[in-house]
């Protein structure tokens, strides 16, 4: 159905040309025509800036610089927004619309050959939680480490539930990561969060871990009333509870610069977005040997004269870490295969 009558052609009364018709259609769209129903027109063009503190699919909560909290939708389909982003927000009826985000210092996300899931932006530290009463997925843990290294983030390991039987065995399990230079903090979060407070102070951290490791206990120890805040945010985002697609950011009490992002528990963590040639450098123990192989394009697999393979034979590099490098390299190459 047409939006209005079209003037008849005649002397002194020219019908619209094709370009003029397109211009008129665009004008109708901007002024409230039929197609504008897909978008919500801003009622206040005064843009504001703030910190994204909750994200669920295309719905977000932004803490504006003036202290106001606004529920926002995303303007445009190509913009990627994550907790920790600094966003430019336009006021619209019922809330706000995120129009853009400021340049990031880091972006932590997981991906496979088909999709990506953003965790947090502008992160300085990734904190992984393990415990003695839940089997550690070493492959998953090492993938978190690689993801942190690729974004030049500090990585720390929290060995939680130190008051439980079997903690000595856990201490032995995490010893190799301490030997590689990563911070390992032992604690019983239900009793005291003091060691953790020192770990996160002044940092913009992501709390990550498998389900059952005690992340929620740690979060509530560091941020009082965090559970209540999660419930409020979940209602605002329309989920009713903290879901597998939702992340939330918490400002650390008494810390002007620090915040903590609570990520959902996860069973897989792909890094297919990483460039294949960048992966080896994300393994800290391999760095001294990179560039010392006989062949410049060495993949550290079966090539003669490989310095990395020699280090594995000498016990300076764990075989499972090299196996992970090969697996990540294959995933990255497969994700870039135009035939997939």
Coordinates of C-alpha atoms in Angstrom, one line a residue:
X1 CA 0.0 0.0 0.0
X2 CA 1.4 3.4 -0.9
X3 CA 2.0 6.1 1.8
X4 CA 0.1 8.8 -0.1
X5 CA -1.2 9.9 -3.5
X6 CA 1.3 10.4 -6.3
X7 CA 0.9 13.5 -8.4
X8 CA -0.3 12.7 -12.0
X9 CA 2.1 13.5 -14.8
X10 CA 1.2 16.5 -16.8
X11 CA 2.3 20.0 -18.0
X12 CA 4.0 21.8 -15.1
X13 CA 3.4 18.9 -12.7
X14 CA 6.3 16.3 -12.9
X15 CA 6.1 12.9 -11.3
X16 CA 8.9 11.9 -8.9
X17 CA 12.0 10.5 -10.5
X18 CA 13.5 7.2 -9.2
X19 CA 16.1 9.0 -7.1
X20 CA 13.5 11.4 -5.8
X21 CA 11.3 8.5 -4.9
X22 CA 14.1 6.9 -2.9
X23 CA 14.8 10.2 -1.1
X24 CA 11.1 10.5 -0.2
X25 CA 11.1 6.9 1.1
X26 CA 14.1 7.6 3.2
X27 CA 12.6 10.8 4.5
X28 CA 9.4 8.9 5.5
X29 CA 11.5 6.3 7.3
X30 CA 13.2 9.0 9.3
X31 CA 10.0 10.8 10.1
X32 CA 8.0 7.8 11.3
X33 CA 6.9 5.9 8.2
X34 CA 6.2 2.2 8.1
X35 CA 9.8 1.0 8.1
X36 CA 10.8 3.1 11.1
X37 CA 8.7 0.7 13.3
X38 CA 11.8 -1.5 13.4
X39 CA 13.7 1.1 15.3
X40 CA 12.9 3.2 18.4
X41 CA 13.5 6.9 17.7
X42 CA 15.5 8.7 20.4
X43 CA 13.5 11.1 22.4
X44 CA 16.7 12.8 23.8
X45 CA 19.6 13.3 21.4
X46 CA 21.9 14.3 24.3
X47 CA 24.3 11.4 24.3
X48 CA 25.7 10.1 27.5
X49 CA 28.6 7.8 28.4
X50 CA 28.8 5.0 30.9
X51 CA 30.1 1.5 31.8
X52 CA 28.3 -1.6 30.6
X53 CA 27.6 -3.6 33.8
X54 CA 25.4 -6.4 32.5
X55 CA 24.9 -8.2 29.2
X56 CA 22.5 -10.7 27.9
X57 CA 22.3 -11.2 24.2
X58 CA 21.3 -7.8 22.8
X59 CA 20.1 -6.3 26.1
X60 CA 22.4 -4.4 28.4
X61 CA 22.5 -2.4 31.6
X62 CA 24.8 0.7 31.6
X63 CA 26.0 2.6 34.7
X64 CA 26.1 6.2 33.4
X65 CA 28.9 8.5 34.5
X66 CA 26.4 10.6 36.6
X67 CA 25.4 7.5 38.5
X68 CA 22.1 6.7 36.7
X69 CA 21.5 3.0 35.7
X70 CA 19.9 2.6 32.3
X71 CA 18.5 -0.5 30.6
X72 CA 19.7 -0.4 27.0
X73 CA 19.2 -2.0 23.7
X74 CA 21.8 -2.2 20.9
X75 CA 21.5 0.2 18.0
X76 CA 22.7 -1.6 14.9
X77 CA 23.5 -5.3 14.4
X78 CA 27.3 -5.0 13.8
X79 CA 28.3 -3.5 17.1
X80 CA 29.7 -5.9 19.6
X81 CA 29.1 -4.9 23.3
X82 CA 30.4 -6.6 26.4
X83 CA 30.6 -6.0 30.1
X84 CA 33.4 -3.5 30.8
X85 CA 32.8 -1.5 27.6
X86 CA 32.6 2.2 27.8
X87 CA 29.5 3.0 25.8
X88 CA 27.9 6.0 24.2
X89 CA 24.2 6.0 25.0
X90 CA 21.3 7.9 23.5
X91 CA 18.1 8.2 25.6
X92 CA 15.0 6.7 24.1
X93 CA 11.5 6.0 25.4
X94 CA 11.8 3.4 28.1
X95 CA 15.6 3.5 28.5
X96 CA 18.6 3.9 26.2
X97 CA 20.2 2.8 23.0
X98 CA 23.9 2.0 22.8
X99 CA 25.2 3.8 19.7
X100 CA 28.9 2.9 20.0
X101 CA 31.7 1.8 22.3
X102 CA 35.0 3.4 22.9
X103 CA 38.3 1.7 21.8
X104 CA 39.2 -1.3 24.0
X105 CA 42.4 -2.3 25.6
X106 CA 41.4 -6.0 25.5
X107 CA 38.4 -8.2 24.5
X108 CA 38.0 -11.6 26.1
X109 CA 35.8 -14.0 24.2
X110 CA 35.5 -17.6 23.2
X111 CA 34.8 -18.9 19.7
X112 CA 34.6 -21.9 17.5
X113 CA 34.3 -22.3 13.7
X114 CA 30.7 -21.1 13.8
X115 CA 30.0 -18.6 16.5
X116 CA 31.6 -16.3 19.1
X117 CA 30.6 -15.4 22.7
X118 CA 31.9 -12.2 24.2
X119 CA 32.8 -12.3 27.9
X120 CA 34.3 -8.9 28.8
X121 CA 36.1 -5.9 27.5
X122 CA 39.0 -3.8 28.9
X123 CA 40.0 -6.7 31.2
X124 CA 43.4 -6.6 32.9
X125 CA 43.3 -9.9 34.7
X126 CA 41.7 -13.4 34.3
X127 CA 41.1 -15.2 37.6
X128 CA 40.3 -18.9 37.3
X129 CA 38.8 -20.8 40.2
X130 CA 39.5 -24.5 41.0
X131 CA 38.6 -26.6 44.0
X132 CA 39.4 -30.1 45.4
X133 CA 35.9 -31.5 45.2
X134 CA 35.4 -30.9 41.5
X135 CA 37.5 -32.6 38.8
X136 CA 39.7 -30.0 37.0
X137 CA 39.5 -29.9 33.3
X138 CA 43.1 -29.2 32.5
X139 CA 42.4 -28.6 28.8
X140 CA 39.8 -26.0 29.7
X141 CA 42.1 -24.4 32.3
X142 CA 45.0 -24.1 29.8
X143 CA 42.7 -22.6 27.2
X144 CA 41.8 -19.8 29.7
X145 CA 45.5 -19.2 30.1
X146 CA 46.1 -18.9 26.4
X147 CA 43.1 -16.6 26.0
X148 CA 44.5 -14.3 28.7
X149 CA 48.0 -14.3 27.2
X150 CA 46.6 -13.5 23.7
X151 CA 44.9 -10.4 25.2
X152 CA 48.0 -9.5 27.3
X153 CA 46.1 -10.0 30.5
X154 CA 47.5 -11.2 33.8
X155 CA 46.4 -14.7 34.7
X156 CA 45.8 -15.9 38.3
X157 CA 44.6 -19.1 39.8
X158 CA 42.5 -19.3 42.9
X159 CA 42.7 -22.7 44.7
X160 CA 39.5 -22.5 46.7
X161 CA 38.1 -24.6 49.5
X162 CA 41.5 -25.1 51.2
X163 CA 39.6 -26.4 54.3
X164 CA 38.4 -29.5 52.4
X165 CA 40.0 -32.9 52.4
X166 CA 42.1 -33.5 49.3
X167 CA 43.4 -30.0 49.1
X168 CA 47.0 -31.2 49.2
X169 CA 46.4 -33.1 46.0
X170 CA 45.0 -29.9 44.4
X171 CA 48.1 -28.0 45.5
X172 CA 50.2 -30.5 43.6
X173 CA 47.9 -30.2 40.5
X174 CA 48.4 -26.4 40.3
X175 CA 52.1 -26.5 41.1
X176 CA 53.1 -26.5 37.4
X177 CA 51.2 -23.3 36.8
X178 CA 53.0 -21.6 39.7
X179 CA 56.3 -22.9 38.2
X180 CA 55.4 -21.2 34.9
X181 CA 55.1 -17.9 36.8
X182 CA 51.4 -17.6 37.3
X183 CA 50.0 -16.4 40.6
X184 CA 48.3 -19.1 42.7
X185 CA 46.2 -18.0 45.7
X186 CA 45.0 -20.5 48.2
X187 CA 41.9 -19.7 50.2
X188 CA 38.7 -20.9 51.8
X189 CA 36.3 -18.2 50.5
X190 CA 33.5 -19.1 53.0
X191 CA 35.9 -18.3 55.9
X192 CA 37.9 -15.3 54.6
X193 CA 38.3 -13.3 51.4
X194 CA 41.3 -11.4 52.5
X195 CA 43.8 -13.1 50.1
X196 CA 41.4 -12.5 47.2
X197 CA 40.9 -8.9 48.0
X198 CA 44.6 -8.3 47.5
X199 CA 44.5 -10.2 44.2
X200 CA 41.8 -8.2 42.6
X201 CA 42.5 -4.7 44.1
X202 CA 43.1 -2.2 41.3
X203 CA 42.5 -4.8 38.6
X204 CA 39.7 -5.2 36.1
X205 CA 39.2 -8.9 36.5
X206 CA 37.1 -11.7 35.0
X207 CA 36.1 -14.5 37.4
X208 CA 36.0 -17.7 35.4
X209 CA 35.6 -21.4 36.3
X210 CA 33.7 -24.6 36.0
X211 CA 30.4 -25.0 37.9
X212 CA 30.8 -26.0 41.5
X213 CA 34.2 -24.4 42.1
X214 CA 32.8 -21.7 44.4
X215 CA 32.8 -18.7 42.2
X216 CA 29.5 -17.4 43.7
X217 CA 31.0 -17.7 47.2
X218 CA 34.1 -15.7 46.1
X219 CA 31.9 -13.1 44.4
X220 CA 29.8 -12.5 47.5
X221 CA 32.8 -12.4 49.7
X222 CA 34.4 -9.6 47.6
X223 CA 31.1 -7.8 46.7
X224 CA 28.5 -7.7 49.5
X225 CA 25.0 -8.3 48.4
X226 CA 26.2 -9.5 45.0
X227 CA 23.4 -12.1 44.9
X228 CA 20.7 -9.4 45.3
X229 CA 22.3 -7.4 42.5
X230 CA 22.4 -10.4 40.2
X231 CA 18.7 -10.9 40.8
X232 CA 17.9 -7.2 40.0
X233 CA 19.9 -7.2 36.9
X234 CA 18.5 -10.5 35.7
X235 CA 14.9 -9.2 36.0
X236 CA 15.9 -6.0 34.1
X237 CA 17.4 -8.2 31.3
X238 CA 14.3 -10.4 31.3
X239 CA 16.0 -13.6 32.3
X240 CA 14.7 -14.1 35.8
X241 CA 18.0 -15.6 37.0
X242 CA 21.7 -15.6 36.2
X243 CA 21.8 -17.6 33.0
X244 CA 24.4 -19.2 30.7
X245 CA 24.2 -16.3 28.4
X246 CA 24.5 -13.5 31.0
X247 CA 27.5 -11.7 32.4
X248 CA 27.5 -9.1 35.2
X249 CA 30.1 -6.6 36.3
X250 CA 30.5 -5.5 39.9
X251 CA 32.4 -2.5 41.2
X252 CA 34.8 -3.4 44.0
X253 CA 33.9 -1.6 47.3
X254 CA 36.4 1.1 48.1
X255 CA 38.3 0.6 44.9
X256 CA 38.1 3.4 42.4
X257 CA 39.6 1.5 39.6
X258 CA 38.8 -2.2 40.2
X259 CA 35.8 -4.2 39.1
X260 CA 35.0 -7.9 38.7
X261 CA 33.0 -9.6 36.0
X262 CA 31.3 -12.8 36.9
X263 CA 31.1 -15.1 33.9
X264 CA 28.8 -18.1 33.6
X265 CA 30.2 -21.6 34.4
X266 CA 31.4 -23.2 31.2
X267 CA 32.4 -26.6 29.8
X268 CA 34.1 -25.6 26.6
X269 CA 36.3 -22.6 25.5
X270 CA 37.2 -22.3 21.9
X271 CA 39.9 -19.8 20.7
X272 CA 39.3 -20.2 17.0
X273 CA 39.4 -16.4 16.5
X274 CA 43.2 -16.4 17.3
X275 CA 45.6 -16.1 14.4
X276 CA 47.4 -19.5 14.0
X277 CA 50.8 -17.8 14.0
X278 CA 50.1 -16.0 17.3
X279 CA 49.3 -19.1 19.3
X280 CA 52.7 -20.3 20.1
X281 CA 53.6 -17.0 21.7
X282 CA 50.7 -17.4 24.2
X283 CA 52.6 -20.4 25.8
X284 CA 55.0 -18.7 28.2
X285 CA 57.3 -21.7 28.6
X286 CA 57.7 -21.9 24.8
X287 CA 58.7 -18.3 24.2
X288 CA 62.5 -18.8 24.9
X289 CA 62.6 -21.5 22.2
X290 CA 60.6 -19.7 19.5
X291 CA 62.8 -18.6 16.6
X292 CA 65.5 -21.1 17.4
X293 CA 64.1 -23.9 15.2
X294 CA 65.9 -25.0 12.0
X295 CA 62.9 -23.9 9.9
X296 CA 61.3 -20.5 10.2
X297 CA 57.8 -21.9 9.5
X298 CA 58.3 -24.7 12.0
X299 CA 55.0 -26.0 13.5
X300 CA 56.8 -27.8 16.3
X301 CA 55.3 -31.1 15.3
X302 CA 57.8 -33.5 13.6
X303 CA 60.2 -31.1 12.0
X304 CA 63.9 -31.9 12.4
X305 CA 65.9 -29.3 14.4
X306 CA 62.8 -28.1 16.3
X307 CA 63.9 -26.3 19.5
X308 CA 60.4 -26.7 21.1
X309 CA 60.4 -30.5 20.6
X310 CA 63.8 -30.7 22.1
X311 CA 62.5 -28.8 25.1
X312 CA 59.7 -31.2 25.4
X313 CA 62.2 -34.1 25.4
X314 CA 64.2 -32.4 28.1
X315 CA 61.2 -32.0 30.3
X316 CA 61.2 -28.2 30.1
X317 CA 57.8 -28.1 28.2
X318 CA 54.9 -30.4 29.2
X319 CA 53.8 -32.7 26.4
X320 CA 50.1 -31.9 27.0
X321 CA 50.8 -28.2 26.6
X322 CA 52.4 -28.8 23.2
X323 CA 49.4 -31.0 22.3
X324 CA 47.1 -28.2 23.2
X325 CA 49.0 -25.8 20.9
X326 CA 48.6 -28.2 18.0
X327 CA 44.8 -28.6 18.8
X328 CA 44.4 -24.8 18.9
X329 CA 46.3 -24.4 15.7
X330 CA 44.1 -26.9 13.9
X331 CA 40.9 -25.2 15.2
X332 CA 42.1 -21.8 14.1
X333 CA 43.0 -23.0 10.6
X334 CA 39.7 -24.8 10.2
X335 CA 37.8 -21.7 11.2
X336 CA 39.5 -19.8 8.3
X337 CA 38.8 -22.5 5.7
X338 CA 36.5 -20.9 3.1
X339 CA 35.1 -24.4 2.2
X340 CA 33.5 -24.9 5.7

